[in-house]
Short mmCIF file of C-alpha atoms in Angstrom, two decimals:
data_model
loop_
_atom_site.label_atom_id
_atom_site.label_comp_id
_atom_site.label_asym_id
_atom_site.label_seq_id
_atom_site.Cartn_x
_atom_site.Cartn_y
_atom_site.Cartn_z
CA MET M 1 0.00 0.00 0.00
CA VAL M 2 2.83 2.39 0.87
CA LYS M 3 4.66 1.57 -2.31
CA GLY M 4 1.50 2.10 -4.30
CA ALA M 5 0.96 5.46 -2.67
CA GLN M 6 4.55 6.42 -3.39
CA GLN M 7 4.01 5.52 -7.02
CA GLY M 8 1.02 7.79 -7.27
CA ASP M 9 -1.77 5.34 -6.60
CA GLN M 10 -4.42 7.65 -5.17
CA ALA M 11 -6.51 4.79 -3.84
CA ALA M 12 -3.54 3.47 -1.91
CA LEU M 13 -2.77 6.92 -0.55
CA ASP M 14 -6.40 7.37 0.39
CA ALA M 15 -6.36 4.09 2.30
CA LEU M 16 -3.14 4.99 4.09
CA LEU M 17 -4.38 8.39 5.16
CA ARG M 18 -7.67 6.92 6.26
CA ARG M 19 -5.92 4.26 8.30
CA HIS M 20 -3.77 6.73 10.20
CA TYR M 21 -6.10 9.70 10.52
CA ASP M 22 -7.47 8.81 13.94
CA ARG M 23 -4.07 8.55 15.59
CA ILE M 24 -2.84 11.67 13.89
CA TYR M 25 -5.90 13.57 15.01
CA ALA M 26 -5.44 12.21 18.52
CA VAL M 27 -1.86 13.46 18.66
CA CYS M 28 -2.91 16.86 17.38
CA ARG M 29 -5.83 17.01 19.75
CA ARG M 30 -3.69 16.29 22.77
CA LEU M 31 -0.99 18.69 21.63
CA ALA M 32 -3.37 21.48 20.73
CA GLY M 33 -5.93 21.00 23.45
CA ASN M 34 -8.85 22.12 21.34
CA ASP M 35 -10.79 20.81 18.41
CA ALA M 36 -10.27 23.63 15.95
CA ASP M 37 -6.49 23.60 16.18
CA ALA M 38 -6.45 19.82 16.18
CA LEU M 39 -8.49 19.67 13.00
CA ASP M 40 -6.22 22.17 11.29
CA GLY M 41 -3.12 20.41 12.54
CA ALA M 42 -4.37 17.00 11.48
CA GLN M 43 -5.21 18.27 8.05
CA GLU M 44 -1.83 19.92 7.67
CA ALA M 45 -0.30 16.64 8.75
CA LEU M 46 -2.19 14.65 6.15
CA ILE M 47 -1.28 17.12 3.45
CA THR M 48 2.36 16.93 4.44
CA ILE M 49 2.32 13.16 4.45
CA ALA M 50 0.66 13.10 1.05
CA LYS M 51 3.23 15.47 -0.36
CA ARG M 52 6.23 13.81 1.18
CA ILE M 53 5.36 10.16 1.00
CA ASP M 54 7.94 9.63 -1.70
CA LYS M 55 10.55 10.62 0.91
CA PHE M 56 9.66 7.66 3.09
CA ASP M 57 12.60 5.30 2.69
CA GLY M 58 11.20 2.23 4.40
CA ASN M 59 13.90 2.17 7.06
CA SER M 60 11.28 2.53 9.75
CA LYS M 61 7.67 1.56 10.09
CA PHE M 62 5.43 3.75 8.01
CA SER M 63 3.37 4.57 11.05
CA THR M 64 6.45 5.84 12.88
CA TRP M 65 7.40 8.01 9.97
CA ALA M 66 3.84 9.24 9.52
CA TYR M 67 3.42 10.16 13.16
CA ARG M 68 6.72 11.95 13.14
CA VAL M 69 5.67 13.97 10.13
CA ALA M 70 2.28 14.55 11.72
CA THR M 71 3.76 15.68 14.98
CA ASN M 72 5.99 18.16 13.25
CA ALA M 73 3.07 19.42 11.22
CA CYS M 74 0.90 19.83 14.29
CA LEU M 75 3.61 21.55 16.26
CA ASP M 76 4.35 23.79 13.32
CA GLU M 77 0.70 24.66 13.04
CA MET M 78 0.60 25.57 16.70
CA ARG M 79 3.77 27.64 16.44
CA ARG M 80 2.40 29.47 13.45
CA ARG M 81 -0.72 30.31 15.38
CA ALA M 82 1.30 31.39 18.35
CA ARG M 83 3.22 33.81 16.15
CA ARG M 84 0.06 35.21 14.66
CA PRO M 85 -2.14 36.32 17.49
CA THR M 86 -5.70 37.30 16.83
CA THR M 87 -5.59 40.26 19.16
CA GLY M 88 -8.60 42.45 18.72
CA LEU M 89 -10.42 40.02 16.55
CA PRO M 90 -13.41 37.91 17.46
CA GLU M 91 -12.64 34.54 18.89
CA PHE M 92 -14.71 31.62 17.80
CA GLU M 93 -12.66 28.68 18.89
CA ALA M 94 -15.25 27.56 21.36
CA ASP M 95 -18.00 27.04 18.85
CA ILE M 96 -16.23 26.30 15.60
CA SER M 97 -16.51 22.57 15.54
CA PRO M 98 -18.58 20.72 18.05
CA ILE M 99 -17.18 17.33 18.79
CA HIS M 100 -19.16 14.47 17.42
CA GLY M 101 -18.50 11.16 19.01
CA SER M 102 -19.38 7.86 17.51
CA GLY M 103 -21.07 6.68 20.65
CA ASN M 104 -24.21 7.80 22.38
CA GLY M 105 -25.47 8.25 25.88
CA SER M 106 -23.52 8.12 29.06
CA ASP M 107 -20.50 6.39 27.59
CA HIS M 108 -20.02 9.26 25.23
CA ASP M 109 -20.65 11.76 27.97
CA ASP M 110 -18.09 10.05 30.15
CA ARG M 111 -15.55 10.16 27.37
CA VAL M 112 -16.19 13.82 26.83
CA VAL M 113 -15.77 14.52 30.52
CA ALA M 114 -12.61 12.44 30.64
CA GLN M 115 -11.28 14.24 27.58
CA MET M 116 -12.00 17.62 29.08
CA THR M 117 -10.36 16.57 32.30
CA ILE M 118 -7.18 15.23 30.79
CA GLU M 119 -6.93 18.15 28.40
CA ALA M 120 -7.38 20.58 31.23
CA ALA M 121 -4.61 18.80 33.06
CA LEU M 122 -2.35 18.76 30.02
CA ALA M 123 -3.03 22.44 29.50
CA GLN M 124 -1.50 23.13 32.87
CA LEU M 125 1.79 21.64 31.79
CA SER M 126 4.39 23.69 30.06
CA GLU M 127 4.48 23.03 26.33
CA GLU M 128 7.79 21.24 26.55
CA PHE M 129 6.48 18.74 29.08
CA ARG M 130 3.16 18.34 27.32
CA ASN M 131 4.73 17.64 23.95
CA ALA M 132 7.04 14.99 25.35
CA VAL M 133 4.27 13.24 27.24
CA VAL M 134 1.86 13.29 24.32
CA LEU M 135 4.40 11.98 21.87
CA ARG M 136 5.17 9.14 24.22
CA ASP M 137 1.67 8.19 25.30
CA ILE M 138 -0.39 9.00 22.23
CA ALA M 139 2.05 8.70 19.36
CA ASP M 140 3.79 5.80 21.09
CA MET M 141 7.22 7.07 20.12
CA ASP M 142 10.30 5.91 21.95
CA TYR M 143 12.65 8.39 23.56
CA ALA M 144 15.01 8.50 20.62
CA GLN M 145 12.20 9.29 18.22
CA ILE M 146 10.82 11.96 20.50
CA ALA M 147 14.27 13.44 20.82
CA GLU M 148 14.50 13.64 17.06
CA VAL M 149 11.09 15.20 16.65
CA LEU M 150 11.59 17.77 19.39
CA ASP M 151 15.24 18.28 18.60
CA ILE M 152 16.39 17.67 22.13
CA ALA M 153 18.66 15.11 23.77
CA PRO M 154 17.17 11.74 24.74
CA GLY M 155 18.10 12.45 28.33
CA THR M 156 16.03 15.59 28.18
CA VAL M 157 13.13 13.60 26.81
CA ARG M 158 13.35 11.25 29.73
CA SER M 159 13.39 14.12 32.17
CA ARG M 160 10.53 15.98 30.54
CA ILE M 161 8.29 12.95 30.39
CA ALA M 162 8.97 12.17 34.02
CA ARG M 163 8.34 15.69 35.16
CA GLY M 164 5.24 15.93 32.99
CA ARG M 165 3.82 12.74 34.40
CA SER M 166 4.68 13.79 37.90
CA ALA M 167 2.79 17.04 37.41
CA LEU M 168 -0.14 15.23 35.85
CA ALA M 169 -0.22 12.78 38.73
CA GLU M 170 -0.60 15.66 41.12
CA ILE M 171 -3.18 17.43 38.99
CA LEU M 172 -5.23 14.33 38.35
CA GLY M 173 -4.62 12.79 41.73
CA ASN M 174 -7.75 14.23 43.21
CA GLN M 175 -9.90 13.24 40.30
CA THR M 176 -10.44 9.64 41.15
CA PRO M 177 -12.80 8.73 38.31
CA LEU M 178 -10.10 9.49 35.80
CA LEU M 179 -6.96 8.41 37.53
CA GLY M 180 -8.50 5.72 39.63
CA ARG M 181 -6.88 6.81 42.85
CA PRO M 182 -4.92 9.67 44.25
CA SER M 183 -1.21 9.66 43.89
CA PRO M 184 0.42 8.31 47.04
CA MET G 1 0.61 17.09 48.64
CA THR G 2 3.35 14.55 48.42
CA SER G 3 6.55 15.45 46.66
CA PHE G 4 8.67 12.90 44.95
CA ASP G 5 12.29 12.76 44.12
CA PRO G 6 12.61 13.89 40.51
CA SER G 7 15.43 11.50 39.86
CA SER G 8 13.30 8.65 41.13
CA ASP G 9 10.46 9.79 38.94
CA GLU G 10 12.78 9.67 35.97
CA LEU G 11 13.64 6.10 36.81
CA VAL G 12 10.00 5.21 37.27
CA SER G 13 8.95 6.88 34.05
CA ALA G 14 11.74 5.26 32.08
CA TYR G 15 10.86 1.91 33.62
CA LEU G 16 7.26 2.30 32.55
CA ASP G 17 8.35 3.13 29.02
CA GLY G 18 10.80 0.27 28.75
CA GLU G 19 13.67 2.73 28.62
CA ALA G 20 15.31 1.84 31.93
CA THR G 21 18.57 -0.02 32.20
CA GLU G 22 18.89 -3.42 33.83
CA ALA G 23 20.22 -1.85 36.98
CA GLU G 24 17.41 0.68 37.07
CA ARG G 25 14.80 -2.00 36.61
CA ALA G 26 16.28 -4.03 39.40
CA ARG G 27 16.25 -1.05 41.70
CA ILE G 28 12.62 -0.28 41.02
CA GLU G 29 11.44 -3.84 41.35
CA ALA G 30 13.14 -4.09 44.71
CA ASP G 31 11.53 -0.94 46.08
CA PRO G 32 7.80 -1.02 46.98
CA GLU G 33 7.52 2.76 46.95
CA LEU G 34 8.95 2.98 43.47
CA ARG G 35 6.68 0.17 42.30
CA SER G 36 3.73 2.10 43.67
CA ARG G 37 4.92 5.14 41.81
CA VAL G 38 5.11 3.09 38.65
CA GLU G 39 1.43 2.27 39.03
CA THR G 40 0.58 5.92 39.50
CA PHE G 41 2.46 6.84 36.38
CA ARG G 42 0.83 3.98 34.53
CA LEU G 43 -2.58 5.43 35.33
CA VAL G 44 -1.46 8.86 34.21
CA SER G 45 -0.09 7.43 31.01
CA SER G 46 -3.30 5.54 30.36
CA ALA G 47 -5.36 8.66 30.91
CA VAL G 48 -3.27 10.62 28.43
CA ALA G 49 -3.36 7.75 25.96
CA THR G 50 -7.12 7.46 26.07
CA PRO G 51 -8.23 8.29 22.55
CA PRO G 52 -9.99 11.63 22.36
CA VAL G 53 -13.50 11.89 21.05
CA MET G 54 -13.04 11.95 17.35
CA PRO G 55 -14.41 14.64 15.05
CA ASP G 56 -17.27 13.79 12.79
CA SER G 57 -16.65 11.92 9.58
CA ALA G 58 -17.05 15.06 7.49
CA ALA G 59 -13.90 16.50 9.03
CA ARG G 60 -12.01 13.33 8.31
CA GLU G 61 -13.23 13.16 4.74
CA ALA G 62 -12.41 16.80 4.15
CA ALA G 63 -8.90 16.38 5.51
CA ILE G 64 -8.28 13.31 3.39
CA ALA G 65 -9.70 14.99 0.31
CA ALA G 66 -7.48 18.01 0.88
CA ALA G 67 -4.43 15.81 1.28
CA LEU G 68 -5.23 13.84 -1.85
CA GLY G 69 -5.77 17.09 -3.70
CA ALA G 70 -2.50 18.48 -2.40
CA SER G 71 -0.66 15.38 -3.53
CA ARG G 72 -1.76 16.19 -7.03
CA THR G 73 -1.11 19.89 -6.77
CA THR G 74 1.27 21.27 -9.31
CA LYS G 75 3.68 23.76 -7.88
CA LYS G 76 4.50 26.65 -10.14
CA VAL G 77 5.94 30.11 -10.00
CA THR G 78 3.16 32.56 -9.58
CA SER G 79 2.16 36.15 -9.91
CA LEU G 80 1.23 38.42 -7.10
CA ALA G 81 0.52 41.25 -9.43
CA PRO G 82 -2.96 41.75 -7.97
CA VAL G 83 -1.31 42.38 -4.64
CA GLN G 84 0.88 45.01 -6.17
CA GLU G 85 -2.04 46.62 -7.91
CA ARG G 86 -3.81 47.01 -4.62
CA ARG G 87 -0.86 48.32 -2.72
CA GLY G 88 -2.06 51.82 -3.37
CA ARG G 89 -4.75 51.27 -0.81
CA PHE G 90 -2.17 51.16 1.89
CA SER G 91 0.54 53.50 2.82
CA GLY G 92 3.95 53.58 4.37
CA ALA G 93 4.98 50.69 6.50
CA LYS G 94 1.58 49.10 6.14
CA THR G 95 2.08 48.79 2.47
CA SER G 96 5.54 47.47 2.96
CA VAL G 97 4.48 44.89 5.44
CA LEU G 98 1.56 43.83 3.33
CA SER G 99 3.94 43.40 0.46
CA ALA G 100 6.21 41.42 2.68
CA ALA G 101 3.20 39.38 3.66
CA ALA G 102 2.64 38.67 0.03
CA VAL G 103 6.19 37.49 -0.28
CA ILE G 104 5.91 35.28 2.74
CA LEU G 105 2.72 33.92 1.30
CA VAL G 106 4.63 32.69 -1.65
CA LEU G 107 7.16 31.10 0.62
CA PHE G 108 4.35 29.72 2.68
CA LEU G 109 2.86 28.11 -0.32
CA GLY G 110 6.01 26.16 -0.71
CA ALA G 111 7.61 27.83 -3.67
CA ALA G 112 5.40 29.68 -5.97
CA ILE G 113 2.57 28.05 -7.74
CA ILE G 114 0.66 29.12 -10.74
CA GLY G 115 -2.43 28.16 -12.49
CA ASN G 116 -6.01 29.10 -12.82
CA LEU G 117 -9.20 27.18 -12.79
CA GLY G 118 -9.70 27.02 -16.45
CA GLY G 119 -6.10 27.38 -17.28
CA ASN G 120 -7.07 30.16 -19.66
CA ASP G 121 -6.01 33.28 -17.86
CA ALA G 122 -2.39 33.65 -18.72
CA SER G 123 -2.38 37.23 -17.58
CA ASP G 124 -2.12 36.13 -14.00
CA SER G 125 0.96 34.14 -14.72
CA ALA G 126 4.31 35.61 -13.97
CA ALA G 127 7.38 34.90 -12.05
CA VAL G 128 7.64 36.06 -8.50
CA ALA G 129 10.66 37.64 -7.02
CA THR G 130 12.04 36.67 -3.69
CA ASP G 131 15.18 37.43 -1.89
CA ASP G 132 16.61 36.87 1.51
CA ALA G 133 14.91 39.94 2.87
CA SER G 134 11.63 38.13 2.84
CA SER G 135 12.94 35.77 5.43
CA ASP G 136 12.93 38.59 7.91
CA PHE G 137 9.23 39.19 7.71
CA ASP G 138 8.52 37.49 10.98
CA GLY G 139 10.75 39.99 12.56
CA GLY G 140 8.00 42.55 12.39
CA SER G 141 7.65 46.02 11.10
CA ASP G 142 11.24 46.92 11.70
CA ASP G 143 12.01 44.72 8.79
CA ALA G 144 9.32 46.19 6.63
CA ALA G 145 11.58 48.31 4.54
CA GLU G 146 13.91 45.50 3.83
CA ALA G 147 11.07 43.16 3.11
CA SER G 148 9.52 45.78 0.93
CA THR G 149 12.62 45.76 -1.15
CA ALA G 150 11.88 42.19 -1.92
CA ALA G 151 8.21 42.84 -2.42
CA ASN G 152 8.90 45.61 -4.88
CA GLY G 153 10.20 42.98 -7.20
CA LEU G 154 6.78 41.45 -7.48
CA GLY G 155 4.92 41.57 -10.71
CA ALA G 156 5.02 40.30 -14.18
CA ALA G 157 7.44 42.71 -15.69
CA ASP G 158 10.19 43.14 -13.20
CA SER G 159 10.09 39.94 -11.28
CA VAL G 160 13.54 38.75 -10.55
CA THR G 161 14.70 36.04 -8.26
CA GLU G 162 17.84 37.41 -6.80
CA ASP G 163 18.75 34.38 -4.83
CA SER G 164 17.03 31.18 -5.66
CA GLU G 165 18.72 29.53 -2.74
CA ALA G 166 16.58 31.65 -0.47
CA MET G 167 13.72 29.36 -1.25
CA GLU G 168 15.74 26.43 -0.09
CA ASP G 169 16.72 28.05 3.15
CA ASP G 170 14.58 26.62 5.90
CA GLU G 171 15.27 29.69 7.96
CA ALA G 172 13.51 31.76 5.37
CA MET G 173 10.24 30.08 6.02
CA ASP G 174 7.91 29.07 8.74
CA ASP G 175 9.02 25.84 10.29
CA GLY G 176 6.37 23.70 8.79
CA ASP G 177 6.40 25.42 5.49
CA ALA G 178 10.01 24.68 4.99
CA MET G 179 9.18 21.12 4.27
CA GLU G 180 6.60 22.07 1.77
CA SER G 181 8.94 24.40 0.08
CA ASP G 182 11.67 21.84 -0.03
CA GLU G 183 9.16 19.55 -1.49
CA ALA G 184 8.09 22.10 -4.00
CA MET G 185 11.63 22.64 -5.09
CA GLU G 186 12.22 18.96 -5.43
CA ASP G 187 8.99 18.16 -7.14
CA GLU G 188 9.23 20.85 -9.69
CA ALA G 189 11.19 19.45 -12.54
CA PRO G 190 12.03 22.78 -14.16
CA GLU G 191 12.56 24.40 -10.79
CA ASP G 192 15.87 25.99 -11.53
CA GLU G 193 14.60 27.38 -14.74
CA ALA G 194 11.50 28.67 -13.03
CA MET G 195 13.44 30.35 -10.31
CA GLU G 196 16.02 31.88 -12.55
CA GLU G 197 13.77 33.18 -15.23
CA PRO G 198 12.59 36.67 -14.47
CA ALA G 199 9.12 36.05 -15.77
CA VAL G 200 6.95 33.30 -17.05
CA THR G 201 6.02 33.87 -20.62
CA GLU G 202 2.58 33.33 -21.95
CA GLU G 203 3.80 30.17 -23.59
CA THR G 204 5.07 28.95 -20.25
CA ALA G 205 1.81 29.86 -18.67
CA ASP G 206 0.04 27.71 -21.20
CA ASP G 207 2.33 24.91 -20.21
CA ASP G 208 1.41 25.56 -16.65
CA ALA G 209 -2.23 25.37 -17.50
CA SER G 210 -1.71 22.04 -19.14
CA ALA G 211 0.12 20.79 -16.12
CA SER G 212 -2.65 21.99 -13.94
CA ASP G 213 -5.26 20.28 -16.01
CA GLU G 214 -3.30 17.08 -15.89
CA SER G 215 -2.78 17.24 -12.16
CA GLY G 216 -6.31 18.36 -11.50
CA ALA G 217 -5.12 20.88 -8.96
CA VAL G 218 -3.97 24.44 -9.01
CA VAL G 219 -3.13 27.11 -6.53
CA VAL G 220 -3.92 30.73 -7.16
CA PRO G 221 -2.90 33.52 -4.83
CA ARG G 222 -5.07 36.56 -5.34
CA THR G 223 -6.26 39.40 -3.18
CA PHE G 224 -9.72 40.77 -2.62
CA THR G 225 -11.14 43.67 -0.71
CA SER G 226 -14.08 41.73 0.64
CA LEU G 227 -15.15 38.22 1.34
CA GLU G 228 -18.06 38.68 -1.01
CA GLU G 229 -15.74 39.55 -3.83
CA LEU G 230 -13.53 36.61 -3.06
CA THR G 231 -16.35 34.11 -2.93
CA ALA G 232 -18.07 35.52 -5.97
CA VAL G 233 -14.98 35.25 -8.11
CA PHE G 234 -14.04 31.79 -6.97
CA THR G 235 -17.59 30.51 -7.10
CA ALA G 236 -17.90 31.71 -10.66
CA GLU G 237 -14.59 30.20 -11.69
CA ALA G 238 -15.36 26.95 -9.97
CA ALA G 239 -18.71 26.78 -11.66
CA GLN G 240 -17.03 27.48 -14.97
CA ALA G 241 -14.86 24.45 -14.36
CA GLY G 242 -17.87 22.41 -13.30
CA GLN G 243 -16.76 22.42 -9.70
CA GLU G 244 -18.24 23.36 -6.41
CA LEU G 245 -16.58 25.89 -4.17
CA LEU G 246 -16.15 24.85 -0.59
CA LEU G 247 -15.25 27.07 2.30
CA ALA G 248 -14.78 25.55 5.72
CA PRO G 249 -17.22 26.78 8.34
CA ALA G 250 -14.43 28.00 10.57
CA THR G 251 -12.82 29.83 7.70
CA ARG G 252 -16.07 31.33 6.60
CA LYS G 253 -17.08 32.26 10.10
CA ARG G 254 -13.89 34.09 10.85
CA ALA G 255 -13.74 35.75 7.50
CA GLU G 256 -17.33 36.84 7.83
CA ALA G 257 -16.61 38.18 11.29
CA CYS G 258 -13.70 40.15 9.93
CA GLN G 259 -15.90 41.37 7.12
CA ALA G 260 -18.62 42.39 9.57
CA GLU G 261 -16.12 44.25 11.66
CA GLN G 262 -14.91 46.07 8.60
CA ASP G 263 -18.43 46.91 7.53
CA GLU G 264 -19.30 48.16 10.97
CA SER G 265 -16.35 50.47 11.06
CA ASN G 266 -17.19 51.54 7.54
CA THR G 267 -13.60 51.24 6.47
CA ASN G 268 -11.60 49.16 4.12
CA SER G 269 -9.41 47.92 6.89
CA LEU G 270 -9.02 44.39 5.68
CA VAL G 271 -7.57 42.64 2.75
CA PHE G 272 -8.68 39.13 1.95
CA ILE G 273 -6.15 36.94 0.29
CA ALA G 274 -6.97 33.57 -1.12
CA PRO G 275 -3.63 31.99 -1.80
CA ALA G 276 -4.59 28.42 -2.25
CA MET G 277 -7.20 26.45 -4.00
CA LEU G 278 -7.11 22.75 -3.55
CA ILE G 279 -9.04 21.17 -6.30
CA ASP G 280 -10.27 17.67 -5.95
CA GLU G 281 -12.10 16.61 -9.02
CA GLN G 282 -15.40 18.34 -8.42
CA GLN G 283 -14.67 20.43 -5.42
CA VAL G 284 -12.53 23.42 -4.63
CA SER G 285 -11.30 24.28 -1.17
CA VAL G 286 -10.04 27.79 -0.58
CA ASP G 287 -7.70 28.97 2.11
CA VAL G 288 -8.44 32.53 3.06
CA LEU G 289 -5.97 34.84 4.69
CA VAL G 290 -7.38 37.93 6.29
CA TYR G 291 -5.01 40.74 7.05
CA ARG G 292 -6.18 43.46 9.33
CA ASP G 293 -4.79 46.73 8.21
CA ASP G 294 -4.37 48.28 11.62
CA LEU G 295 -2.60 45.23 12.98
CA ILE G 296 -0.37 44.60 10.08
CA ASP G 297 2.15 47.16 11.26
CA THR G 298 2.97 45.02 14.21
CA ASP G 299 3.06 41.87 12.24
CA GLN G 300 -0.11 40.71 13.83
CA PHE G 301 -2.23 39.03 11.33
CA ILE G 302 -4.37 36.01 11.37
CA ARG G 303 -4.18 33.04 9.21
CA VAL G 304 -7.60 31.75 8.58
CA PHE G 305 -7.35 28.23 7.41
CA ASP G 306 -9.57 25.29 7.85
CA ALA G 307 -10.51 23.06 5.01
CA SER G 308 -12.16 20.56 7.27
CA ASN G 309 -15.89 20.22 7.66
CA CYS G 310 -16.30 21.79 4.26
CA GLU G 311 -19.73 22.91 3.36
CA PRO G 312 -20.94 24.53 0.19
CA ILE G 313 -21.18 28.27 0.24
CA GLN G 314 -24.76 29.40 0.20
#
């Protein structure tokens, strides 16, 4: 499928993008913390993957490569937005794109609550900690890959993830439904 | 609130991630407190890893369609002549910065791209000039004059690329755009020729049109003084090509808000720039940039972009 996509097979590319969209969106959502930025970031990521798929050399799993590209695209999107403030202009982030879950009823409500809770907790982390934690826990990257994506030393990755988790443990510690129990 | 030894937390976190050494693992497994901490971190990790509620399928389909369209997009040198024509509306540094914005737009697009919906309007086709000054745009208005020097090269007649390597310099672009630009440079077979030639001739433009037709995708940067003008022009051109114009709700909402603000103040304080059209067979998605005149001095402008959740314009 990857080879087909690299050779211009649009159906193969479509299938690849479709297969990886959910994870890419999830990474962007956790990094961005809101739906509008996540949607933009995910779309930028897909566009980048589509444009650069011929650069994939097969030395790693496609998913690893794709998530790395996606992460960079999402982070770039966030940095671009950070450099271009909307001071003085109306803000519509809150009502741009309501989230539509696939489920219904209380399960969906619980997921929404859990999402809001974890995102609120992540939002309290500094960006450097948040990025490291998200890349590890959502994108499932190892420390070396995270180091490459964030352009920091692997030792720094290890430290940031630990400190991020430690902070999250404290933040979430009192929210037993999500974390299960308070941190000791 | 209990505090934990950061170095221990590093061990615990690394252990959880399978990144601990043998000695570290042994230490943790022998220490009940550290094992307890591992469980706490495991819960945290699981909470973070819980998949978020996904967007609706329309967003997914729009993103995939945009990516497929982009994969077919032909990247060409383009004209920003319309920008230059409208520069008279602005003055001083504002004009300069807007011009610089136009330059950065070209960089943002990942090397310049040309085409038009029908491939018939060769008048829009021209080379675009860039130089290293454009890379300083993010530096703000202090760089306006220098950036303006680059922008003054825009247009069909006097477009000159003074340093084609500027397009290859990642520092000259936004982080994420660098990749696209690299890509553009690599994808474009006649790239060197395109960058070195001062202008694209009509014959070349025809070639571009053919390429666009073949690829099924074009990108057209043009400026408008209102959202209505922008949508009217693109809707008409899309219809001419048998396509439907799509504008993402978020894009439309923000652009409309900007338009409303402009109308309320009874000024022409905004310029709407539609630099990209992603064409996917029967649909066209437009990215709209809205520059606010009174913010442009301080390099504060918004990038309105969202091709997800596309809905037809009423």
